[in-house]
Coordinates of C-alpha atoms and ligand atoms in Angstrom, one line a residue:
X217 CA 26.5 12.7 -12.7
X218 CA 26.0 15.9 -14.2
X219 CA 29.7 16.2 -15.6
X220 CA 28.6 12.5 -17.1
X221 CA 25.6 13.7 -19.0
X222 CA 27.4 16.1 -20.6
X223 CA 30.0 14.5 -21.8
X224 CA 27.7 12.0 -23.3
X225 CA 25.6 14.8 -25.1
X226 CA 29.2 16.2 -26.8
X227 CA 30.2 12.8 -27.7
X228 CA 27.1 12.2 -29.6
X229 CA 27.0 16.0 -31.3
X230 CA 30.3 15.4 -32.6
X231 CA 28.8 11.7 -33.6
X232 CA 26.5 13.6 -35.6
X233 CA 28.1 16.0 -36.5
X234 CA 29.2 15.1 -40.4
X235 CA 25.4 15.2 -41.9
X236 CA 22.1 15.8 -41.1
X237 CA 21.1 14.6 -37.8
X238 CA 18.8 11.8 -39.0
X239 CA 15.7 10.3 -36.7
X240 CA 18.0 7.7 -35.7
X241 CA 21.0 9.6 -34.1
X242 CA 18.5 11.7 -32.6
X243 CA 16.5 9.1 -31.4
X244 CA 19.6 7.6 -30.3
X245 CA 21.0 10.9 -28.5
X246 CA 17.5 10.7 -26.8
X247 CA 18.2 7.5 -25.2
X248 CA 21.2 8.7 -23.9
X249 CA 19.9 11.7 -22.2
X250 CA 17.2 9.2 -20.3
X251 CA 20.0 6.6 -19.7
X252 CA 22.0 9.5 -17.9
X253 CA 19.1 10.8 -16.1
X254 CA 17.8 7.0 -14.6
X255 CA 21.3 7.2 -13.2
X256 CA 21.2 10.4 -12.2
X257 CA 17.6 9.6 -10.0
X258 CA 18.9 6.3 -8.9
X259 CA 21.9 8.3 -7.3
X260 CA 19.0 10.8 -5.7
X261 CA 16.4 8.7 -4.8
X262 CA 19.4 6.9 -2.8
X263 CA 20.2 9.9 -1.2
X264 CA 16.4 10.6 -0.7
X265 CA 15.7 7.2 0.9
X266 CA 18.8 7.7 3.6
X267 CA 16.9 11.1 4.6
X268 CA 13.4 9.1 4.9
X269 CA 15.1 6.4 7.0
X270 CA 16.5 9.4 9.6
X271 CA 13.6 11.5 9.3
X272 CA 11.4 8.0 10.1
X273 CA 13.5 7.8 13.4
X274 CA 12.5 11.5 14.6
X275 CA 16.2 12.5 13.4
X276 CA 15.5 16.4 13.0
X277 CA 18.9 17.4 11.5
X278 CA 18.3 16.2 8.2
X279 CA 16.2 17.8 5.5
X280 CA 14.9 16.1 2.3
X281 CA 14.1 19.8 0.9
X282 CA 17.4 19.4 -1.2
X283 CA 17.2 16.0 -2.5
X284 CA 13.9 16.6 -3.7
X285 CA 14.2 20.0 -5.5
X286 CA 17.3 18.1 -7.6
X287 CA 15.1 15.3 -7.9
X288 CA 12.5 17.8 -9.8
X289 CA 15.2 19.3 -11.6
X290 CA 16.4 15.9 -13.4
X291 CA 12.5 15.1 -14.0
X292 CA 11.3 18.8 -14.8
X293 CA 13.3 19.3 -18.1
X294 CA 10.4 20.4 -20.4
X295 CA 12.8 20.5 -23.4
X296 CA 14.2 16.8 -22.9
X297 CA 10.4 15.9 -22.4
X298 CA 9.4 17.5 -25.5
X299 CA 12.1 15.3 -27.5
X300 CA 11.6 11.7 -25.7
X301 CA 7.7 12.3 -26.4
X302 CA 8.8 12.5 -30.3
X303 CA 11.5 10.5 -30.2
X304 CA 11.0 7.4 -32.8
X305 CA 12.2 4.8 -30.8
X306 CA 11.6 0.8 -32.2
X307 CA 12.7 -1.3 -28.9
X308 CA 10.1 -2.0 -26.7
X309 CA 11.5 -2.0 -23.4
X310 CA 12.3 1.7 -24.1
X311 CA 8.8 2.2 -25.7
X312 CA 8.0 1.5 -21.6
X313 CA 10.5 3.2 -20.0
X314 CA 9.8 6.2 -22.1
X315 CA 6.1 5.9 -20.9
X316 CA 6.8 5.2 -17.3
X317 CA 10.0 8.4 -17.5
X318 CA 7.2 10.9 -19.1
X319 CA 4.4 9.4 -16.0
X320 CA 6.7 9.9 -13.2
X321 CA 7.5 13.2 -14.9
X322 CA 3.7 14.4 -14.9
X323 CA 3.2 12.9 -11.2
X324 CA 6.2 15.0 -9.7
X325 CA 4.5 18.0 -12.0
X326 CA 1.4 17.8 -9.7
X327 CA 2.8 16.7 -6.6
X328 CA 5.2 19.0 -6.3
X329 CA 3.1 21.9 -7.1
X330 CA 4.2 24.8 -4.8
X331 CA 0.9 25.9 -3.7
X332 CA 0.2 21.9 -3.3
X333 CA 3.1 20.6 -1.8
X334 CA 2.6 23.3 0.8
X335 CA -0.7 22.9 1.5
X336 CA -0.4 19.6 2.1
X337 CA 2.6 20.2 4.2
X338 CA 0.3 22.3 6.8
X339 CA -2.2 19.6 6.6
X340 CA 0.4 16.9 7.6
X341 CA 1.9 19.5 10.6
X342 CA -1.4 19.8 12.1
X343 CA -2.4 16.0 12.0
X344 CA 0.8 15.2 14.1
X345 CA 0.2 18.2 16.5
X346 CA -3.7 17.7 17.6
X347 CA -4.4 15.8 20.7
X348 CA -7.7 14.6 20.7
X349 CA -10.0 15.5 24.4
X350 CA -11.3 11.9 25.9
X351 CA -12.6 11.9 29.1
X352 CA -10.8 15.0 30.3
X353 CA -7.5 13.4 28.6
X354 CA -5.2 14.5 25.5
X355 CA -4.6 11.4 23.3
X356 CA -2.3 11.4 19.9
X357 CA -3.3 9.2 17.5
X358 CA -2.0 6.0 18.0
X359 CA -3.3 6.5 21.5
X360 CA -7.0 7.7 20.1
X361 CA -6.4 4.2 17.9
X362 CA -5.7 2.0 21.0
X363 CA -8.9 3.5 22.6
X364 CA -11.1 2.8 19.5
X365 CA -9.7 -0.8 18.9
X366 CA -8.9 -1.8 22.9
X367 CA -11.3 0.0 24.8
X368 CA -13.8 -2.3 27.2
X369 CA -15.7 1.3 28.0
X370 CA -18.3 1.4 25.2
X371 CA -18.6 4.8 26.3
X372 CA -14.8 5.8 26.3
X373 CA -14.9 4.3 22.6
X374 CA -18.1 6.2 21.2
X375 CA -16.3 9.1 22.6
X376 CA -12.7 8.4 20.6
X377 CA -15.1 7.6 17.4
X378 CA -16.5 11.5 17.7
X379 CA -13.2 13.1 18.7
X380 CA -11.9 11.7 14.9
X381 CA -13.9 14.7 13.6
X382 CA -11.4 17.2 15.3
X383 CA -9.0 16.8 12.3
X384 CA -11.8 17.2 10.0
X385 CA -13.0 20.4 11.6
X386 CA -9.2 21.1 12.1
X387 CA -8.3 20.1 8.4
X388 CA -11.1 19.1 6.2
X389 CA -11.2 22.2 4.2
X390 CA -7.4 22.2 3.2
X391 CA -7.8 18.5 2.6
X392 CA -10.7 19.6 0.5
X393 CA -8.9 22.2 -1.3
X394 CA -5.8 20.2 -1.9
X395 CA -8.5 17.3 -3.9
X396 CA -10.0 20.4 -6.4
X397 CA -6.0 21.6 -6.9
X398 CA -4.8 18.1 -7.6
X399 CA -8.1 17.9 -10.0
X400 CA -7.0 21.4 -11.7
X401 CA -3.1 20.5 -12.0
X402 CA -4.3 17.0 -13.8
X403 CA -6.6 18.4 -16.3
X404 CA -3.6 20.8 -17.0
X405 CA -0.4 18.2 -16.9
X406 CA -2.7 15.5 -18.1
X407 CA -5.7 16.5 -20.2
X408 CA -7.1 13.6 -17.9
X409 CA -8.8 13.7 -14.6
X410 CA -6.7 13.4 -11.8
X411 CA -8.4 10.8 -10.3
X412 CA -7.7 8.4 -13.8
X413 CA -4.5 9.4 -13.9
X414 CA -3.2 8.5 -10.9
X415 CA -4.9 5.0 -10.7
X416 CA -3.4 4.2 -14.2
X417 CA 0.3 5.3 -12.4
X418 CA -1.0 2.6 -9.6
X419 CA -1.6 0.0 -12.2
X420 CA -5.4 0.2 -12.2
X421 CA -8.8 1.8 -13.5
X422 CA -11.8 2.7 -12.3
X423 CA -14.3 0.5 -14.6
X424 CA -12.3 -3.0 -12.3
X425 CA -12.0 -1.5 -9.1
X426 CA -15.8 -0.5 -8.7
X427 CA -16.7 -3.9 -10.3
X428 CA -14.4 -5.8 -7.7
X429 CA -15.8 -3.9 -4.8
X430 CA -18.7 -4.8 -5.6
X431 CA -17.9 -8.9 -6.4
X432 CA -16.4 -8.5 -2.9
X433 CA -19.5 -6.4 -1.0
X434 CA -22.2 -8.7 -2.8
X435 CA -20.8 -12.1 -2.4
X436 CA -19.9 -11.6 1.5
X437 CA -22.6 -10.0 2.0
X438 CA -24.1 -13.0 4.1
X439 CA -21.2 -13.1 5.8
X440 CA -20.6 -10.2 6.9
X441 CA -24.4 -10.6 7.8
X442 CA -23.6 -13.0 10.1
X443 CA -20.6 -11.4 11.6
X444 CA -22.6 -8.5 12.7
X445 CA -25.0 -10.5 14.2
X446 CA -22.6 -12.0 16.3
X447 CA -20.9 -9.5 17.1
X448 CA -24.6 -8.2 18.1
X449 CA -24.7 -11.0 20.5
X450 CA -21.6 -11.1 21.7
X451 CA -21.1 -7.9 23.2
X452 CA -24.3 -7.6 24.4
X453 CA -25.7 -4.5 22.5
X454 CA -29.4 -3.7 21.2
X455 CA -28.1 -1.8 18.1
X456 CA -24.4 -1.9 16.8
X457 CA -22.7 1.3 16.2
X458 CA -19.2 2.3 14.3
X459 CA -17.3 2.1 17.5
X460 CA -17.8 -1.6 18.1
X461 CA -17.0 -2.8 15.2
X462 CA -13.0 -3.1 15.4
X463 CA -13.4 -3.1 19.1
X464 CA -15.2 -7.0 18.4
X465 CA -11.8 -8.3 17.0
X466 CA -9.8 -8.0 20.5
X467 CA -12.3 -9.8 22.3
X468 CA -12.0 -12.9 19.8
X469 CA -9.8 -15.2 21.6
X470 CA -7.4 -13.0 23.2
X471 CA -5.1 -16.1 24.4
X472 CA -3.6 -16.0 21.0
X473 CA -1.9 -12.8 21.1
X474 CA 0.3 -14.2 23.5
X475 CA 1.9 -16.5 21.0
X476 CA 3.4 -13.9 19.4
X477 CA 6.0 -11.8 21.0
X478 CA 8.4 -8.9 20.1
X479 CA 11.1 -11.5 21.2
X480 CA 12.4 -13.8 18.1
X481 CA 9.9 -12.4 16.1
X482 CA 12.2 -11.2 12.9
X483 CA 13.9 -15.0 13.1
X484 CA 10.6 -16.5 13.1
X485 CA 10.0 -14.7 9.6
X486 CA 13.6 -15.1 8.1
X487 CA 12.7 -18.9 8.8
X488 CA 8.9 -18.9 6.8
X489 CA 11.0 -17.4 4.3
X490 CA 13.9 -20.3 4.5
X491 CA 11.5 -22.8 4.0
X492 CA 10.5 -20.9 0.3
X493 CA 14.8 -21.2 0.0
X494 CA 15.2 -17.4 0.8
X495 CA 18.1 -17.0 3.0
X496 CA 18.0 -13.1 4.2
X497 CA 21.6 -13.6 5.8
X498 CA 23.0 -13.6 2.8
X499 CA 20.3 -10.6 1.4
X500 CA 21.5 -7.0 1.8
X501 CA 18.4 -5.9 4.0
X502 CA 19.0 -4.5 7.3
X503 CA 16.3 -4.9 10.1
X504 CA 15.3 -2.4 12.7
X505 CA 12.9 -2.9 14.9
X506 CA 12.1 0.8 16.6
X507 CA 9.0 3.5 16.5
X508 CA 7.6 5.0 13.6
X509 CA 4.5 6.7 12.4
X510 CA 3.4 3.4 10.0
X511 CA 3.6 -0.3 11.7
X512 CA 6.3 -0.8 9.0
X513 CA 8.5 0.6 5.8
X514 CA 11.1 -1.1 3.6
X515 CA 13.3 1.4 1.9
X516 CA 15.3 0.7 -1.4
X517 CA 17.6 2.7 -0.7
X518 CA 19.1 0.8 -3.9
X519 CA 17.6 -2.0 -5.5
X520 CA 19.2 -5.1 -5.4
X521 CA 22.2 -3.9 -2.9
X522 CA 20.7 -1.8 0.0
X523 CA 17.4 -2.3 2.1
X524 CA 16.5 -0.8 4.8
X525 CA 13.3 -2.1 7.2
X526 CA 12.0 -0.1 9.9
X527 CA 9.3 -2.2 12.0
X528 CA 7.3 -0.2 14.6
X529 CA 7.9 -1.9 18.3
X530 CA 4.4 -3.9 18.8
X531 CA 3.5 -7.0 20.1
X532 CA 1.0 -10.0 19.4
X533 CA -0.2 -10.8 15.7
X534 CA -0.3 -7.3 14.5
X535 CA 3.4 -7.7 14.7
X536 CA 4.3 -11.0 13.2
X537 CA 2.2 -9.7 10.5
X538 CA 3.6 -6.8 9.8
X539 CA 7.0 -7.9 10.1
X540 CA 6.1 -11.0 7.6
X541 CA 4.4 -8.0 5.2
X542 CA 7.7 -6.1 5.2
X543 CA 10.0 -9.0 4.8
X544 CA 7.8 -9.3 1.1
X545 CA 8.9 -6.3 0.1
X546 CA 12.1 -6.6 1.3
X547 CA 12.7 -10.0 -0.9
X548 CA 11.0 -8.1 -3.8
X549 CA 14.0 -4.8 -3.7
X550 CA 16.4 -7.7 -3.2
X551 CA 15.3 -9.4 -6.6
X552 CA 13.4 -7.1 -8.9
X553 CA 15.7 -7.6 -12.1
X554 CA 15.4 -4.9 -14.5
X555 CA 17.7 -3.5 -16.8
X556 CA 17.1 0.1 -15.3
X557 CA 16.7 2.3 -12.6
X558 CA 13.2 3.7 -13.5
X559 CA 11.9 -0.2 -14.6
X560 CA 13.2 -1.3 -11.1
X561 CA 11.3 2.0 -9.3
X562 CA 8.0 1.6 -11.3
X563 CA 6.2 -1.6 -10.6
X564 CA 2.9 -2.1 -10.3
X565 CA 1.9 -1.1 -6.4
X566 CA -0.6 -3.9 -6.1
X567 CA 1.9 -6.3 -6.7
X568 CA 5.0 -4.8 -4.0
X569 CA 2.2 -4.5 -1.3
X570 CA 0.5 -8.1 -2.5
X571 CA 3.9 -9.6 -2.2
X572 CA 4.0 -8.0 1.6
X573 CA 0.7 -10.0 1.4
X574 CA 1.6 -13.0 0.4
X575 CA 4.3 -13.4 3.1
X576 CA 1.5 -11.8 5.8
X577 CA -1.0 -14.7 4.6
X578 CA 2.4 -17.3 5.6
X579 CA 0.9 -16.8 9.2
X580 CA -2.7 -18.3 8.2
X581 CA -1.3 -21.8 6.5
X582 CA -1.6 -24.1 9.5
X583 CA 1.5 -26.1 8.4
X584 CA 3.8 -22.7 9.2
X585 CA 2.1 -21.5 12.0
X586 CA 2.2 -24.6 14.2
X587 CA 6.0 -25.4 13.3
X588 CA 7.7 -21.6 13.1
X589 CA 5.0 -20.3 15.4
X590 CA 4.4 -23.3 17.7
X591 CA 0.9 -23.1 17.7
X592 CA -1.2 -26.3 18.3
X593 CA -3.6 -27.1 15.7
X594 CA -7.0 -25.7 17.0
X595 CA -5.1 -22.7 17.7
X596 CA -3.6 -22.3 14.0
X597 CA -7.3 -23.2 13.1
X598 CA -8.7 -20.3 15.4
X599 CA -6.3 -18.0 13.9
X600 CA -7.8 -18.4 10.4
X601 CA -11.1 -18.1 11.6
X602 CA -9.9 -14.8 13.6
X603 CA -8.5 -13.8 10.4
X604 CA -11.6 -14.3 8.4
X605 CA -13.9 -12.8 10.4
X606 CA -11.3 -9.4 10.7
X607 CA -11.1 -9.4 7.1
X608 CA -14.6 -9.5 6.9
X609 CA -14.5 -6.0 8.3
X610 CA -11.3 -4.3 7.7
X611 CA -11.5 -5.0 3.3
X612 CA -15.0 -3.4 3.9
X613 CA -13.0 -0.4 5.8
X614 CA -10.7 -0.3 3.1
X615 CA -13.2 0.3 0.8
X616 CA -15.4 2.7 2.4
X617 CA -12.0 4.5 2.4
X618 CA -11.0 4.0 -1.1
X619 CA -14.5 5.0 -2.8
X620 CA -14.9 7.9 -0.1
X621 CA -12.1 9.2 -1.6
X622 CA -13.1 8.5 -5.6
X623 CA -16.5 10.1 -5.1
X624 CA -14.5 13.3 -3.3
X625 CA -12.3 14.0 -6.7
X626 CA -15.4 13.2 -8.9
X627 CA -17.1 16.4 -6.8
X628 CA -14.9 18.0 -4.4
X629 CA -18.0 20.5 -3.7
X630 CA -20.4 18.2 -2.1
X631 CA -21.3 17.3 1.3
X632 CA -18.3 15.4 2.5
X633 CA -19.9 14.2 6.1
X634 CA -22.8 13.2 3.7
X635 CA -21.0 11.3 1.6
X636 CA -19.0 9.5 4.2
X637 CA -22.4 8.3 5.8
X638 CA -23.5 6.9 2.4
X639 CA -20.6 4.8 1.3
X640 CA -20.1 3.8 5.4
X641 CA -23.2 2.4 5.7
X642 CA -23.1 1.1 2.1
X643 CA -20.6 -1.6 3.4
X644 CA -20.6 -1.7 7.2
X645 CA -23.9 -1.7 7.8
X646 CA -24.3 1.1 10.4
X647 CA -25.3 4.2 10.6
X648 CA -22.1 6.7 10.8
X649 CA -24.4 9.4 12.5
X650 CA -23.2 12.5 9.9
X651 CA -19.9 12.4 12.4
X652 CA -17.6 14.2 9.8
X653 CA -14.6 11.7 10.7
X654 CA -13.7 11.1 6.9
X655 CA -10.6 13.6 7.8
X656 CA -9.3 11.6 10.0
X657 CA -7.6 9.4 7.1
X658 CA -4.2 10.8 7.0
X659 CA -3.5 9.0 3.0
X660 CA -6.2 11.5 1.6
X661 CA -4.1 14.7 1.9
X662 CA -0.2 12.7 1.4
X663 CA -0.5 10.1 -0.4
X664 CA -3.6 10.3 -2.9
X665 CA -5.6 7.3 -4.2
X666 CA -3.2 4.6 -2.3
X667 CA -5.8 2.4 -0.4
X668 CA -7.1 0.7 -3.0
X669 CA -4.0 -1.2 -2.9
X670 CA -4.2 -2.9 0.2
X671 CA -7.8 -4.2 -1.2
X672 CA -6.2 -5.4 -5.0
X673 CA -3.0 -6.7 -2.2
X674 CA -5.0 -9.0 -0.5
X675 CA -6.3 -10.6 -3.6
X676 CA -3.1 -10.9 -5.2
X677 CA -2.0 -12.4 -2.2
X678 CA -5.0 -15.1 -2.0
X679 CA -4.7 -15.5 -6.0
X680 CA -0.6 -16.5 -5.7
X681 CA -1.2 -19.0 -2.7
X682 CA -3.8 -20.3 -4.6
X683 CA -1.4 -21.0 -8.1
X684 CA 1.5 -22.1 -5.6
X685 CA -0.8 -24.2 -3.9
X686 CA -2.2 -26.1 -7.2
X687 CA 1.3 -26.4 -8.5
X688 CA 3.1 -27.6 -5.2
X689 CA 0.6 -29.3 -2.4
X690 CA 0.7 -27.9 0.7
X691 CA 3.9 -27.9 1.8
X692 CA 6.1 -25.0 0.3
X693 CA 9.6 -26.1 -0.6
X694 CA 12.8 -24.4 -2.5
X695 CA 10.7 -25.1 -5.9
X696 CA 7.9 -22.9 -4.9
X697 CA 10.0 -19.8 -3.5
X698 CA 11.9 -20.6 -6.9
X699 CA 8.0 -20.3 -8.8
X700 CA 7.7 -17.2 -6.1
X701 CA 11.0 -15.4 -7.4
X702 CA 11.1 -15.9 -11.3
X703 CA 7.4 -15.1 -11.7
X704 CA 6.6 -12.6 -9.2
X705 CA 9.8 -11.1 -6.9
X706 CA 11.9 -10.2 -10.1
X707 CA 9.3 -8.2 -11.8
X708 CA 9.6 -4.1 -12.1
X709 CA 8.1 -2.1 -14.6
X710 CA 8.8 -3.8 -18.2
X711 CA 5.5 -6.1 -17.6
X712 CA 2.0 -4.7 -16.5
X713 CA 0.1 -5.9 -13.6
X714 CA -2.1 -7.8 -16.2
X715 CA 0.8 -9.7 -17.9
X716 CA 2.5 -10.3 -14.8
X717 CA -0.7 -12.3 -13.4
X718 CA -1.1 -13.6 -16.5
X719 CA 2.4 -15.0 -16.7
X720 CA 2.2 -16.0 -13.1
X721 CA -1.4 -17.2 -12.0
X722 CA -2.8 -18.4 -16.0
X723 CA -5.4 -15.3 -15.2
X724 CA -5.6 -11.6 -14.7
X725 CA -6.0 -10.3 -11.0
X726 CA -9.1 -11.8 -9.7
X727 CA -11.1 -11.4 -6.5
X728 CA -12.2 -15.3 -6.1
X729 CA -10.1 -16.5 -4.5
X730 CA -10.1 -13.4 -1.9
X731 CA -14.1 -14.0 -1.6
X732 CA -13.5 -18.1 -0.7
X733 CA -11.1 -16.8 1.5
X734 CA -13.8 -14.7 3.2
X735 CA -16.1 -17.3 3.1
X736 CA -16.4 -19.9 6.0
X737 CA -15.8 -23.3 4.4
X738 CA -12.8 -23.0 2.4
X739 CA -10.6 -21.8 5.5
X740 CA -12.0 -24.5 7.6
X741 CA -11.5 -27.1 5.3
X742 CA -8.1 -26.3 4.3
X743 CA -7.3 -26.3 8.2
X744 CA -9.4 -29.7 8.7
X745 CA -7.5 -31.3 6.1
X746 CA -4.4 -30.3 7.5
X747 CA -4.8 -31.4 11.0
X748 CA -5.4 -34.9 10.2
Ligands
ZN69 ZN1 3.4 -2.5 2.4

């Protein structure tokens, strides 16, 4: 690729070469250099994305050290940045990719920091190395999770929700370290705050994400009244506290579970998405079903000709769904359409994980779930309700997470256990007992300002059913998927989140239909009307 760029550059000197190099022919050599380099990345990031799929299956002879200091080097060119910055250039799709080239550039400024990178790297060593004391037993995590999420010993469970403070007294202050570094390296790279920066890159603000937490906190706020209150009552305790509440959620018809195993379970999807006219034997995505540290990742290892999906061995509905949430972002790297490498790589997060949404939410329409899944209908009604109720809760976890996090970069000196307790009982409703577990969240030191995502995901998700829905009835044919792809699965980076909704739903991303959807009656109904 290199050999390439070069020749390129001397083709276009000697171009040039017979007067003045106008703004045009330097506007034009410009372009050239970023056309070279998109192809250069595309070649690395495929590189880099076979690494990540070894390194995902605990394949220690590889190393992505390589891959990503070239990676740097294509992006890192202050000299080449310097000239696209002033480069005069008229189309518009290269107005973007100039923006999108010069935010990646910034981004891989910060996060590959030396001091940063390996902090960060530390933090991540030591959060896969602790085991965590219950009972006179070492647990990892997934282990600690099972506990906290499984566990019939109330006891056994307020002891995992303590022992999450081990990584905070283990890691909290590097975690904390590596939020005022990122905050110094933004104001430097950026003249912004880090914080602002970032969320732009993730296709959102601050000013709509605090006003759609609090549309969603406010108007479920009954709800979720109620949920505690049963929960309350159901499990037989005077006062709640933090380690019942996911607990709740296994004890809520169990029987279901059992609907959904391991076996069949990647055919079941490829038909929900067959019935949308999306035949995956003829996509180029190859499906492993294995262990890994997330329940699931879908690597482009190149858009449009080479997926790969890992799927973490589980059982029951967390694994249907998952699997369902993948195969969304397997369809979108199978179709995003863009003219180039760094428009295909740059779309708007909220949409990639709301299309892995939008397949999830497949699971909840009654008229899937009882024909792929073979439910009867009070049990595909059950599952909605199930579903509710556990949104009800985890969107509320999400967002403790997510503005934990923003009120940490706003003042990475306060009182982090302090904090925690304020936004945690802000939206759960319990006290969180000053328990210093906020470290326990492995995105803060990796992956920075991500979890709002999975919040704006699910009401993308709900939003899109909704539009298909109206347009289509119930029952999702060939024209829907067809709706699915050219609005949604095609998209990159060329549109913003706001067009794309626009162009898609007739309305920017909303939380409405989310909040009906957290509501009682609107679930019901849709199930009653369906099982008639
Ligand atoms: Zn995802």
């Amino acid at each position: 690729m290199r050999t390439t760029l070069s020749a390129i550059l001397v083709t276009l000197v000697a171009a040039g070469g017979v007067g003045q190099p106008t703004a045009l022919t330097s506007a034009k050599s410009v372009e050239a250099t970023l056309d070279a380099k998109e192809q250069e990345l595309e070649q690395l990031y495929a590189t880099y994305w076979q690494i990540q799929y070894q390194l995902e299956q605990g394949d220690t002879s590889v190393s992505d050290k390589d891959v990503n200091r070239k990676i740097r080097d294509v992006v890192n060119d202050p000299k080449f940045l310097h000239k696209l910055e002033a480069a005069h250039f008229e189309d518009a799709v290269l107005q973007r990719r100039r923006q999108l080239f010069l935010e990646v550039a910034t981004d891989s400024q910060i996060s590959t920091d030396t001091d940063l990178a390996t902090l960060v790297e530390s933090i991540r060593k030591d959060g896969s190395a602790i085991r965590y004391k219950i009972n006179g037993k070492l647990l990892d995590r997934p282990e600690l999770d099972n506990v906290l999420g499984h566990a019939v010993d109330r006891d056994l469970r307020r002891q995992a929700w303590y022992a999450q403070a081990d990584l905070t007294t283990l890691t909290g202050n590097r975690i904390r370290e590596a939020m005022k570094l990122r905050n110094r390296l933004g104001l430097r790279y950026t003249r912004e705050n880090f914080s602002d920066f970032i969320l732009r890159r993730r296709a959102t603000n601050r000013r709509d994400l605090s006003s759609w937490f609090e549309q969603i906190r406010t108007s479920t706020e009954p709800e979720y009244r109620a949920l505690l209150s049963r929960m309350q009552r159901e499990l037989r305790v005077e006062k709640l506290e933090p380690w019942d509440l996911e607990y709740y959620f296994s004890t809520l018809r169990p029987e279901l579970e059992n609907k959904f195993g391991l076996e069949g379970a990647w055919e079941r999807t490829t038909k929900v998405a067959s019935l949308l006219g999306f035949d995956f034997s003829r996509l180029p995505v190859a499906v492993k079903i294995t262990d890994i540290t997330f329940g699931g990742y879908t690597m482009p290892i190149w858009y449009g000709k080479e997926i790969k999906m890992l799927v973490s061995k589980h059982t029951g509905i967390r694994f249907a769904d998952t699997i369902l949430h993948e195969s969304g972002h397997a369809l979108h790297f199978s179709f995003v359409q863009e003219p180039t490498f760094i428009l295909r790589d740059n779309y708007p997060p909220p949409m990639d994980e709301g299309l892995g949404q939008t397949m999830t939410l497949m699971l909840f329409r009654p008229e899937i779930s009882t024909t792929v899944y073979g439910l009867s209908s009070d049990e595909a009604r059950a599952l909605i309700e199930r579903r509710r109720l556990e949104s009800n809760y985890s969107l509320r976890a999400l967002m403790v997470q997510s503005e934990f996090e923003l009120e940490a970069y706003d003042n990475p000196q306060q009182d982090f256990a302090a904090l925690y307790d304020r936004v945690c009982s802000k939206y759960l409703g319990v006290d969180c007992h000053q328990s210093n577990t906020w470290g326990y969240d492995p995105f803060y030191a990796a992956i920075p300002l991500y979890q709002q995502n999975y919040v704006l995901a699910e009401m993308f998700a709900y939003q899109v059913h909704h539009t298909l829905d109206q347009r289509f009835g119930r029952n999702w044919g060939q024209e829907s998927g067809s709706y699915l792809h050219d609005k949604f699965l095609i998209r990159g980076g060329s549109l913003t989140l706001d067009q794309i909704m626009h162009q898609g739903t007739g309305e920017g991303l909303s939380a409405k239909y989310l909040v009906a959807a957290l509501k009682a009656e609107p679930a019901v109904a849709a199930a009653k009307s369906e099982s008639k």
